[in-house]
Amino acid sequence: MSAPNKSYDPVEVEALKPEEIDRVRNEALAAIAAADSLDALREVKVAHAGDRSPLALANREIGALPPHAKADAGKRVGQARGAVSKALAARQRELEAERDERVLVEEAVDVTLPHDRVPAGARHPLTTLSERIEDIFVAMGYEVAEGPEVEAEWFNFDALNLGPDHPARSTHDTFFVEGAKGGSADADLVLRTHTSPVQIRSMLDREPPIYVVCPGRVYRTDELDATHTPVFSQVELLAVDEGLTMADLKGTLDHMVQSLFGEGMRTRLRPDYFPFTEPSAEMDMVCFRCRGESVGNPDRPCRTCSSEGWIELGGCGMVNPRVLVACGIDPARYSGFAFGFGIERMLMFRHNVEDIRDMIEGDVRFTRPFGMEI
Ligand code: FA5
C-alpha cells in the first residue's frame, strides 16, 4: 500500500483514477459475459473479484489517501466492485440454470424401458416368521438366546428331567452323534430334538429374573411327509421370576397370538405332559380363519382347523422345580413358565400350506408369493 509523502500526490494514484477504474470494471464485465461454464466463471471470479484482483488492489490504495479524497475514490471503487459482483451473481444463475436443464435432458430416465429382470431375492418365510415372533418378545423386554444344534445329551434330556430311563426320552426320535463316546447310542452328543436345552443354558448363564426367547433348528428321525420333516424350526420361550403363575403364561400366549393373528384371538390350555414342566399343557388358539364359526356349521366348513374351531400351537407349562434345582435356582423363591412350538406348522396353517415339503425344497415358486419382506 502507498503511503502519503511530500513528493507524491496521493489523489493522483494511478489505480484510483476514474478512467482506470472504468477500464478494469469493463474488463471484468466482459470476462464475466464471456465465461461459458461454471468452472470458467470461477476463474474469472478469482481474477476480477479475488484478493489480488485490480479492483481489490485499488481498494487498498484508498486507505493512503488524504481524508478529502477518500470519499470520492471509495465511491468509485465501491460502485465498480458492486457492479462486478452483481454481474458475477447473475452469470452464475444463468450458468446454473443452463447446467440444470442440460442434466435433466442428459440424465433423463426412460421409465417405459423394460426393467432389470434379475430378481432381487427374498428371505425365506420361515426366517421372517421366526423373526417376527422374536420381535414380539423383544418388545416386551425378552432377550434372544441361542444354543448349539449339536448338543450334549445332558442339556437335551437329563437337565430337563428326562433321565436315561425316563419313558418320554424314547418318544424323541433322536439322531445320536457318532464318535463322542465310541459311537451310536452311547454317544453323549445328539442333534438337539427341541429348543428346550436353550432354557437350561440360559438359566445356567444368567441370574433370575430371566426372560428369553430361543429360536432354532431342531432334528428328529421323523420320516419326511406332508406334516413332518426331520429338520424343523422351533421357538421356545422361558420366563423365570418371583411370583410367576399360569396366569402370566396365559396372558403372554394371548398377547403373542393377538400380535401375530390380530385382535380378539384367544388361546386355551389343555392338560398334557412334559417332564420339564409341571403342570404342563397343550396350547391351542382360536382358528384365525373361521374364528370358531365353523364348529357345528356344515354350511361353513373350515379347512384350516378341520371345523374344530381351535388350532394346536405347541406345548407349555410351569417350569418343573426339579429343572430349576438342576440349574441352581431356588424353587422356593422363583417360579417360571415355558412354551415351545414349531414354526413350519405355524406357517402351514397361517398360509394354508398343505405340504410341509414345499417349505424345504427351495423352490422359488413357493417362496415368491411371500414377497420381499425383510
Ligand atoms: C417339544 O418339543 C417341547 N420342547 C415343547 C415345550 C417347550 C413344552 C416348553 C413345554 C415347555 P413337541 O415334541 O410337542 O414339544 O414339539 C413342539 C412342536 O414342534 C409341535 O407342536 C410341532 O409343531 C413341532 N414338530 C414336532 N415334530 C415335528 C416334525 N417332525 N416336523 C415339523 N414340526 C414338528
CSV table of C-alpha atoms and ligand atoms in Angstrom, one decimal:
chain,number,residue,atom,x,y,z
A,1,MET,CA,0.0,0.0,0.0
A,2,SER,CA,1.3,3.5,-0.9
A,3,ALA,CA,1.9,5.9,2.0
A,4,PRO,CA,1.4,9.7,1.6
A,5,ASN,CA,4.6,11.7,1.3
A,6,LYS,CA,5.7,15.1,0.2
A,7,SER,CA,6.9,14.3,-3.3
A,8,TYR,CA,3.8,12.3,-4.2
A,9,ASP,CA,0.2,13.5,-4.6
A,10,PRO,CA,-1.9,10.6,-3.3
A,11,VAL,CA,-5.1,11.8,-5.2
A,12,GLU,CA,-3.2,11.1,-8.3
A,13,VAL,CA,-2.7,7.3,-7.6
A,14,GLU,CA,-2.9,5.6,-11.0
A,15,ALA,CA,-5.0,2.7,-9.8
A,16,LEU,CA,-7.7,5.0,-8.5
A,17,LYS,CA,-8.1,7.2,-11.5
A,18,PRO,CA,-11.7,7.2,-12.8
A,19,GLU,CA,-10.7,6.0,-16.2
A,20,GLU,CA,-8.5,3.2,-14.8
A,21,ILE,CA,-11.4,2.1,-12.5
A,22,ASP,CA,-13.8,2.1,-15.5
A,23,ARG,CA,-11.2,0.1,-17.6
A,24,VAL,CA,-10.8,-2.7,-15.0
A,25,ARG,CA,-14.5,-2.8,-14.3
A,26,ASN,CA,-15.3,-3.1,-18.1
A,27,GLU,CA,-12.6,-5.7,-18.5
A,28,ALA,CA,-14.2,-7.7,-15.6
A,29,LEU,CA,-17.7,-7.4,-17.0
A,30,ALA,CA,-16.5,-8.6,-20.4
A,31,ALA,CA,-14.7,-11.6,-18.9
A,32,ILE,CA,-17.9,-12.4,-16.9
A,33,ALA,CA,-20.0,-12.3,-20.0
A,34,ALA,CA,-17.6,-14.4,-21.9
A,35,ALA,CA,-17.4,-17.2,-19.2
A,36,ASP,CA,-19.2,-20.2,-20.8
A,37,SER,CA,-19.1,-22.6,-17.9
A,38,LEU,CA,-19.3,-22.6,-14.1
A,39,ASP,CA,-15.6,-23.6,-14.0
A,40,ALA,CA,-14.6,-20.7,-16.3
A,41,LEU,CA,-16.7,-18.3,-14.2
A,42,ARG,CA,-14.9,-19.5,-11.0
A,43,GLU,CA,-11.6,-18.5,-12.6
A,44,VAL,CA,-13.0,-15.1,-13.7
A,45,LYS,CA,-14.1,-14.5,-10.2
A,46,VAL,CA,-10.7,-15.1,-8.8
A,47,ALA,CA,-9.0,-12.9,-11.4
A,48,HIS,CA,-11.5,-9.9,-11.2
A,49,ALA,CA,-13.1,-10.1,-7.7
A,50,GLY,CA,-10.5,-12.0,-5.7
A,51,ASP,CA,-8.0,-10.6,-3.2
A,52,ARG,CA,-5.4,-10.0,-5.9
A,53,SER,CA,-7.7,-8.5,-8.5
A,54,PRO,CA,-7.1,-4.9,-9.8
A,55,LEU,CA,-10.2,-3.6,-8.0
A,56,ALA,CA,-9.2,-5.2,-4.7
A,57,LEU,CA,-5.7,-3.7,-5.0
A,58,ALA,CA,-7.2,-0.3,-5.9
A,59,ASN,CA,-9.4,-0.6,-2.8
A,60,ARG,CA,-6.4,-1.0,-0.6
A,61,GLU,CA,-4.9,2.3,-2.0
A,62,ILE,CA,-7.8,4.2,-0.6
A,63,GLY,CA,-6.5,4.0,2.9
A,64,ALA,CA,-3.5,6.0,1.9
A,65,LEU,CA,-5.5,8.9,0.5
A,66,PRO,CA,-6.0,12.2,2.4
A,67,PRO,CA,-9.4,12.4,4.0
A,68,HIS,CA,-10.9,14.8,1.4
A,69,ALA,CA,-10.1,12.3,-1.4
A,70,LYS,CA,-11.1,9.1,0.3
A,71,ALA,CA,-14.9,9.5,-0.1
A,72,ASP,CA,-14.7,10.0,-3.9
A,73,ALA,CA,-12.3,7.2,-4.5
A,74,GLY,CA,-14.2,4.9,-2.2
A,75,LYS,CA,-17.4,5.6,-4.0
A,76,ARG,CA,-15.8,4.9,-7.4
A,77,VAL,CA,-14.1,1.7,-6.4
A,78,GLY,CA,-17.2,0.5,-4.4
A,79,GLN,CA,-19.6,1.1,-7.3
A,80,ALA,CA,-17.2,-0.8,-9.7
A,81,ARG,CA,-16.9,-3.7,-7.3
A,82,GLY,CA,-20.6,-3.8,-6.7
A,83,ALA,CA,-21.2,-3.9,-10.5
A,84,VAL,CA,-18.7,-6.7,-10.9
A,85,SER,CA,-20.2,-8.8,-8.1
A,86,LYS,CA,-23.7,-8.3,-9.3
A,87,ALA,CA,-22.7,-9.4,-12.8
A,88,LEU,CA,-20.9,-12.4,-11.3
A,89,ALA,CA,-24.1,-13.5,-9.4
A,90,ALA,CA,-26.3,-13.0,-12.5
A,91,ARG,CA,-24.0,-15.1,-14.7
A,92,GLN,CA,-23.7,-17.7,-12.0
A,93,ARG,CA,-27.5,-18.1,-12.0
A,94,GLU,CA,-27.6,-18.2,-15.8
A,95,LEU,CA,-24.9,-20.9,-16.0
A,96,GLU,CA,-26.5,-22.9,-13.2
A,97,ALA,CA,-29.9,-22.9,-14.9
A,98,GLU,CA,-28.2,-24.0,-18.2
A,99,ARG,CA,-26.5,-26.8,-16.4
A,100,ASP,CA,-29.7,-28.0,-14.7
A,101,GLU,CA,-31.5,-28.0,-18.0
A,102,ARG,CA,-28.7,-30.0,-19.6
A,103,VAL,CA,-28.6,-32.5,-16.7
A,104,LEU,CA,-32.4,-33.0,-17.0
A,105,VAL,CA,-32.0,-33.9,-20.6
A,106,GLU,CA,-28.8,-35.9,-20.4
A,107,GLU,CA,-29.8,-37.9,-17.3
A,108,ALA,CA,-33.5,-38.4,-18.2
A,109,VAL,CA,-34.7,-41.9,-17.3
A,110,ASP,CA,-37.0,-43.7,-19.7
A,111,VAL,CA,-39.5,-45.2,-17.4
A,112,THR,CA,-41.1,-47.1,-20.3
A,113,LEU,CA,-37.9,-49.2,-20.9
A,114,PRO,CA,-38.1,-52.9,-19.7
A,115,HIS,CA,-36.9,-53.1,-16.0
A,116,ASP,CA,-33.9,-55.1,-14.7
A,117,ARG,CA,-35.2,-58.6,-14.8
A,118,VAL,CA,-32.7,-60.1,-12.3
A,119,PRO,CA,-34.9,-60.9,-9.3
A,120,ALA,CA,-33.9,-59.1,-6.1
A,121,GLY,CA,-34.4,-62.2,-4.0
A,122,ALA,CA,-36.2,-62.5,-0.6
A,123,ARG,CA,-35.7,-64.2,2.7
A,124,HIS,CA,-37.4,-67.5,3.5
A,125,PRO,CA,-40.9,-67.1,5.1
A,126,LEU,CA,-39.7,-69.4,7.9
A,127,THR,CA,-37.0,-66.9,8.8
A,128,THR,CA,-39.3,-63.9,8.6
A,129,LEU,CA,-42.0,-65.6,10.7
A,130,SER,CA,-39.4,-66.6,13.3
A,131,GLU,CA,-38.0,-63.1,13.5
A,132,ARG,CA,-41.5,-61.6,13.7
A,133,ILE,CA,-42.1,-63.8,16.8
A,134,GLU,CA,-38.8,-62.8,18.3
A,135,ASP,CA,-39.7,-59.1,17.8
A,136,ILE,CA,-42.9,-59.5,19.7
A,137,PHE,CA,-41.0,-60.8,22.8
A,138,VAL,CA,-38.0,-58.4,22.4
A,139,ALA,CA,-40.6,-55.6,22.5
A,140,MET,CA,-41.7,-57.0,25.9
A,141,GLY,CA,-38.1,-56.9,27.2
A,142,TYR,CA,-37.1,-60.5,26.4
A,143,GLU,CA,-33.6,-61.3,25.2
A,144,VAL,CA,-32.9,-63.6,22.2
A,145,ALA,CA,-30.8,-66.7,23.3
A,146,GLU,CA,-29.3,-69.3,21.1
A,147,GLY,CA,-27.7,-72.7,21.7
A,148,PRO,CA,-25.8,-75.3,19.6
A,149,GLU,CA,-27.6,-77.7,17.3
A,150,VAL,CA,-25.1,-80.5,18.2
A,151,GLU,CA,-26.0,-80.7,21.9
A,152,ALA,CA,-24.9,-82.7,24.9
A,153,GLU,CA,-27.4,-85.3,26.0
A,154,TRP,CA,-27.4,-83.8,29.4
A,155,PHE,CA,-28.8,-80.5,28.2
A,156,ASN,CA,-31.2,-82.1,25.7
A,157,PHE,CA,-32.6,-84.6,28.2
A,158,ASP,CA,-31.2,-85.1,31.7
A,159,ALA,CA,-31.3,-81.5,32.9
A,160,LEU,CA,-34.8,-81.3,31.5
A,161,ASN,CA,-35.9,-84.1,33.9
A,162,LEU,CA,-35.7,-86.7,31.2
A,163,GLY,CA,-33.3,-89.2,32.9
A,164,PRO,CA,-31.7,-92.1,30.9
A,165,ASP,CA,-34.6,-94.4,31.9
A,166,HIS,CA,-37.4,-91.9,31.5
A,167,PRO,CA,-40.0,-93.3,29.2
A,168,ALA,CA,-40.5,-89.9,27.5
A,169,ARG,CA,-36.9,-90.0,26.4
A,170,SER,CA,-37.7,-92.6,23.7
A,171,THR,CA,-40.5,-90.5,22.3
A,172,HIS,CA,-38.0,-88.1,21.0
A,173,ASP,CA,-36.6,-89.8,17.9
A,174,THR,CA,-33.1,-88.8,18.3
A,175,PHE,CA,-30.1,-88.5,16.0
A,176,PHE,CA,-27.0,-89.6,18.0
A,177,VAL,CA,-23.6,-88.1,17.0
A,178,GLU,CA,-21.1,-90.9,16.4
A,179,GLY,CA,-17.6,-90.7,17.9
A,180,ALA,CA,-18.2,-88.8,21.1
A,181,LYS,CA,-18.2,-91.9,23.2
A,182,GLY,CA,-17.3,-94.6,20.7
A,183,GLY,CA,-20.4,-94.1,18.6
A,184,SER,CA,-24.1,-94.8,18.2
A,185,ALA,CA,-26.4,-94.7,21.2
A,186,ASP,CA,-23.6,-94.5,23.7
A,187,ALA,CA,-22.7,-91.0,22.4
A,188,ASP,CA,-23.2,-88.1,24.7
A,189,LEU,CA,-23.8,-85.8,21.8
A,190,VAL,CA,-27.1,-85.6,19.9
A,191,LEU,CA,-28.6,-83.3,17.3
A,192,ARG,CA,-30.9,-81.4,19.6
A,193,THR,CA,-34.5,-82.7,19.4
A,194,HIS,CA,-36.1,-79.5,20.6
A,195,THR,CA,-35.1,-75.9,21.7
A,196,SER,CA,-35.7,-76.6,25.4
A,197,PRO,CA,-32.0,-77.2,26.1
A,198,VAL,CA,-31.5,-73.5,25.5
A,199,GLN,CA,-33.7,-73.0,28.6
A,200,ILE,CA,-31.1,-74.8,30.6
A,201,ARG,CA,-28.2,-72.9,29.1
A,202,SER,CA,-30.0,-69.6,29.7
A,203,MET,CA,-30.7,-70.5,33.4
A,204,LEU,CA,-27.0,-71.6,33.9
A,205,ASP,CA,-25.7,-68.4,32.3
A,206,ARG,CA,-28.0,-65.8,33.9
A,207,GLU,CA,-29.4,-64.9,37.3
A,208,PRO,CA,-33.1,-64.5,37.6
A,209,PRO,CA,-35.2,-62.6,36.6
A,210,ILE,CA,-34.7,-64.4,33.2
A,211,TYR,CA,-36.8,-63.6,30.1
A,212,VAL,CA,-35.5,-65.3,26.9
A,213,VAL,CA,-36.9,-66.2,23.5
A,214,CYS,CA,-34.9,-69.0,21.8
A,215,PRO,CA,-35.4,-69.7,18.1
A,216,GLY,CA,-33.5,-72.5,16.4
A,217,ARG,CA,-33.4,-75.6,14.2
A,218,VAL,CA,-34.0,-79.0,15.7
A,219,TYR,CA,-33.7,-82.6,14.4
A,220,ARG,CA,-35.8,-85.8,14.8
A,221,THR,CA,-35.6,-89.1,13.0
A,222,ASP,CA,-39.1,-88.5,11.6
A,223,GLU,CA,-39.9,-89.6,8.0
A,224,LEU,CA,-40.4,-86.7,5.6
A,225,ASP,CA,-44.1,-86.5,4.8
A,226,ALA,CA,-46.7,-83.8,4.4
A,227,THR,CA,-46.7,-82.8,8.1
A,228,HIS,CA,-43.3,-84.0,9.3
A,229,THR,CA,-39.7,-83.2,8.5
A,230,PRO,CA,-36.6,-84.5,10.2
A,231,VAL,CA,-35.2,-80.9,10.3
A,232,PHE,CA,-37.5,-78.2,11.5
A,233,SER,CA,-37.6,-75.0,13.5
A,234,GLN,CA,-38.9,-74.2,16.9
A,235,VAL,CA,-39.3,-71.1,19.0
A,236,GLU,CA,-39.0,-71.6,22.8
A,237,LEU,CA,-39.9,-69.1,25.5
A,238,LEU,CA,-38.7,-69.0,29.1
A,239,ALA,CA,-39.5,-66.7,31.9
A,240,VAL,CA,-38.2,-67.1,35.5
A,241,ASP,CA,-39.0,-64.6,38.1
A,242,GLU,CA,-40.6,-64.2,41.6
A,243,GLY,CA,-44.3,-64.9,41.7
A,244,LEU,CA,-44.9,-66.1,38.1
A,245,THR,CA,-48.1,-68.2,37.6
A,246,MET,CA,-50.1,-69.9,34.9
A,247,ALA,CA,-52.0,-66.6,34.5
A,248,ASP,CA,-48.8,-64.9,33.4
A,249,LEU,CA,-48.2,-67.7,30.9
A,250,LYS,CA,-51.7,-67.5,29.6
A,251,GLY,CA,-51.5,-63.7,29.2
A,252,THR,CA,-48.2,-64.0,27.4
A,253,LEU,CA,-49.6,-66.6,25.0
A,254,ASP,CA,-52.7,-64.4,24.3
A,255,HIS,CA,-50.5,-61.4,23.6
A,256,MET,CA,-48.4,-63.4,21.2
A,257,VAL,CA,-51.4,-64.8,19.2
A,258,GLN,CA,-53.0,-61.3,19.1
A,259,SER,CA,-49.8,-59.8,17.8
A,260,LEU,CA,-49.4,-62.5,15.1
A,261,PHE,CA,-53.0,-63.1,14.1
A,262,GLY,CA,-55.0,-59.9,15.1
A,263,GLU,CA,-57.2,-58.5,17.9
A,264,GLY,CA,-59.6,-60.8,19.7
A,265,MET,CA,-57.5,-64.0,19.2
A,266,ARG,CA,-57.7,-66.3,22.3
A,267,THR,CA,-55.8,-69.3,23.5
A,268,ARG,CA,-56.8,-72.3,25.6
A,269,LEU,CA,-54.7,-74.7,27.6
A,270,ARG,CA,-55.4,-78.5,27.7
A,271,PRO,CA,-53.7,-80.8,30.2
A,272,ASP,CA,-50.7,-82.5,28.8
A,273,TYR,CA,-47.4,-84.0,30.0
A,274,PHE,CA,-43.8,-82.7,29.5
A,275,PRO,CA,-41.2,-83.9,32.1
A,276,PHE,CA,-39.7,-80.4,32.3
A,277,THR,CA,-42.9,-78.5,33.1
A,278,GLU,CA,-45.4,-79.1,35.9
A,279,PRO,CA,-48.3,-78.6,35.3
A,280,SER,CA,-48.0,-79.0,31.6
A,281,ALA,CA,-50.4,-78.1,28.9
A,282,GLU,CA,-51.0,-78.2,25.2
A,283,MET,CA,-51.8,-74.8,23.9
A,284,ASP,CA,-54.5,-74.1,21.2
A,285,MET,CA,-55.5,-70.8,19.7
A,286,VAL,CA,-58.9,-69.9,18.2
A,287,CYS,CA,-58.8,-70.7,14.5
A,288,PHE,CA,-57.9,-67.3,13.0
A,289,ARG,CA,-59.7,-68.1,9.7
A,290,CYS,CA,-63.2,-69.1,10.9
A,291,ARG,CA,-62.9,-67.8,14.5
A,292,GLY,CA,-64.7,-70.9,15.7
A,293,GLU,CA,-67.8,-70.2,13.5
A,294,SER,CA,-67.3,-73.5,11.5
A,295,VAL,CA,-68.0,-75.6,14.6
A,296,GLY,CA,-71.3,-77.4,14.1
A,297,ASN,CA,-71.9,-75.4,11.0
A,298,PRO,CA,-71.7,-77.7,7.9
A,299,ASP,CA,-72.6,-74.8,5.6
A,300,ARG,CA,-69.4,-73.1,6.6
A,301,PRO,CA,-66.6,-75.7,6.8
A,302,CYS,CA,-63.1,-74.6,7.6
A,303,ARG,CA,-60.0,-76.4,6.2
A,304,THR,CA,-57.6,-74.6,8.5
A,305,CYS,CA,-59.0,-76.1,11.7
A,306,SER,CA,-61.0,-79.0,10.2
A,307,SER,CA,-64.1,-77.2,11.6
A,308,GLU,CA,-62.9,-77.8,15.2
A,309,GLY,CA,-62.6,-74.1,15.9
A,310,TRP,CA,-59.2,-74.4,17.6
A,311,ILE,CA,-55.6,-74.9,16.2
A,312,GLU,CA,-52.9,-76.7,18.2
A,313,LEU,CA,-49.8,-74.5,18.5
A,314,GLY,CA,-47.4,-76.2,20.9
A,315,GLY,CA,-46.5,-77.3,24.4
A,316,CYS,CA,-46.2,-75.2,27.6
A,317,GLY,CA,-46.3,-75.2,31.4
A,318,MET,CA,-44.7,-74.0,34.6
A,319,VAL,CA,-41.0,-74.9,34.8
A,320,ASN,CA,-40.7,-78.1,36.8
A,321,PRO,CA,-39.0,-77.2,40.2
A,322,ARG,CA,-36.5,-80.1,39.6
A,323,VAL,CA,-35.3,-78.3,36.4
A,324,LEU,CA,-34.9,-75.1,38.4
A,325,VAL,CA,-32.8,-77.0,41.0
A,326,ALA,CA,-30.7,-78.6,38.3
A,327,CYS,CA,-29.8,-75.0,37.1
A,328,GLY,CA,-29.0,-73.8,40.7
A,329,ILE,CA,-32.2,-71.7,41.0
A,330,ASP,CA,-34.1,-71.8,44.3
A,331,PRO,CA,-37.7,-73.0,43.5
A,332,ALA,CA,-38.9,-71.7,46.9
A,333,ARG,CA,-38.2,-68.2,45.7
A,334,TYR,CA,-38.6,-68.3,41.9
A,335,SER,CA,-41.1,-69.9,39.5
A,336,GLY,CA,-41.1,-69.9,35.7
A,337,PHE,CA,-43.1,-70.7,32.6
A,338,ALA,CA,-42.0,-72.0,29.3
A,339,PHE,CA,-43.5,-72.9,25.9
A,340,GLY,CA,-42.3,-74.1,22.6
A,341,PHE,CA,-43.8,-74.6,19.2
A,342,GLY,CA,-43.0,-75.5,15.6
A,343,ILE,CA,-42.6,-72.7,13.1
A,344,GLU,CA,-43.3,-74.9,10.0
A,345,ARG,CA,-46.6,-76.0,11.4
A,346,MET,CA,-47.5,-72.4,12.2
A,347,LEU,CA,-46.6,-71.3,8.7
A,348,MET,CA,-48.7,-74.2,7.3
A,349,PHE,CA,-51.9,-73.1,8.9
A,350,ARG,CA,-51.2,-69.4,8.7
A,351,HIS,CA,-50.8,-69.5,4.9
A,352,ASN,CA,-52.8,-72.7,4.1
A,353,VAL,CA,-49.7,-74.6,3.0
A,354,GLU,CA,-50.8,-78.2,2.6
A,355,ASP,CA,-47.4,-79.9,2.4
A,356,ILE,CA,-44.5,-79.1,4.7
A,357,ARG,CA,-42.1,-80.3,2.0
A,358,ASP,CA,-42.8,-77.2,-0.1
A,359,MET,CA,-41.1,-75.2,2.6
A,360,ILE,CA,-37.8,-77.1,2.5
A,361,GLU,CA,-37.4,-77.9,-1.2
A,362,GLY,CA,-36.1,-74.4,-2.0
A,363,ASP,CA,-38.4,-73.9,-5.0
A,364,VAL,CA,-38.8,-70.1,-5.6
A,365,ARG,CA,-42.3,-70.7,-6.9
A,366,PHE,CA,-43.2,-71.4,-3.3
A,367,THR,CA,-41.3,-68.5,-1.6
A,368,ARG,CA,-42.0,-65.8,-4.3
A,369,PRO,CA,-45.7,-65.1,-3.2
A,370,PHE,CA,-44.4,-64.2,0.3
A,371,GLY,CA,-42.8,-61.2,-1.3
A,372,MET,CA,-39.8,-59.1,-0.3
A,373,GLU,CA,-40.3,-58.9,3.5
A,374,ILE,CA,-37.0,-58.4,5.2
B,1,FA5,C1,-41.5,-80.0,22.4
B,1,FA5,O1,-40.6,-80.1,21.6
B,1,FA5,C2,-41.3,-79.3,23.7
B,1,FA5,N1,-39.9,-79.0,23.9
B,1,FA5,C3,-42.2,-78.0,23.8
B,1,FA5,C4,-42.2,-77.4,25.1
B,1,FA5,C5,-41.4,-76.3,25.4
B,1,FA5,C6,-43.2,-77.9,26.1
B,1,FA5,C7,-41.5,-75.7,26.7
B,1,FA5,C8,-43.2,-77.3,27.3
B,1,FA5,C9,-42.4,-76.2,27.6
B,1,FA5,P1,-43.2,-81.3,21.0
B,1,FA5,O2,-42.5,-82.5,20.8
B,1,FA5,O3,-44.7,-81.4,21.1
B,1,FA5,O4,-42.7,-80.4,22.2
B,1,FA5,O5,-42.9,-80.3,19.7
B,1,FA5,C10,-43.3,-79.0,19.6
B,1,FA5,C11,-43.8,-78.7,18.2
B,1,FA5,O6,-42.8,-79.0,17.3
B,1,FA5,C12,-45.0,-79.4,17.8
B,1,FA5,O7,-46.2,-78.8,18.3
B,1,FA5,C13,-44.9,-79.3,16.3
B,1,FA5,O8,-45.4,-78.0,15.9
B,1,FA5,C14,-43.5,-79.3,16.0
B,1,FA5,N2,-43.0,-80.5,15.5
B,1,FA5,C15,-42.7,-81.7,16.2
B,1,FA5,N3,-42.2,-82.6,15.3
B,1,FA5,C16,-42.2,-82.1,14.1
B,1,FA5,C17,-41.7,-82.5,12.8
B,1,FA5,N4,-41.2,-83.7,12.6
B,1,FA5,N5,-41.8,-81.7,11.8
B,1,FA5,C18,-42.3,-80.4,12.0
B,1,FA5,N6,-42.7,-79.9,13.1
B,1,FA5,C19,-42.6,-80.7,14.2
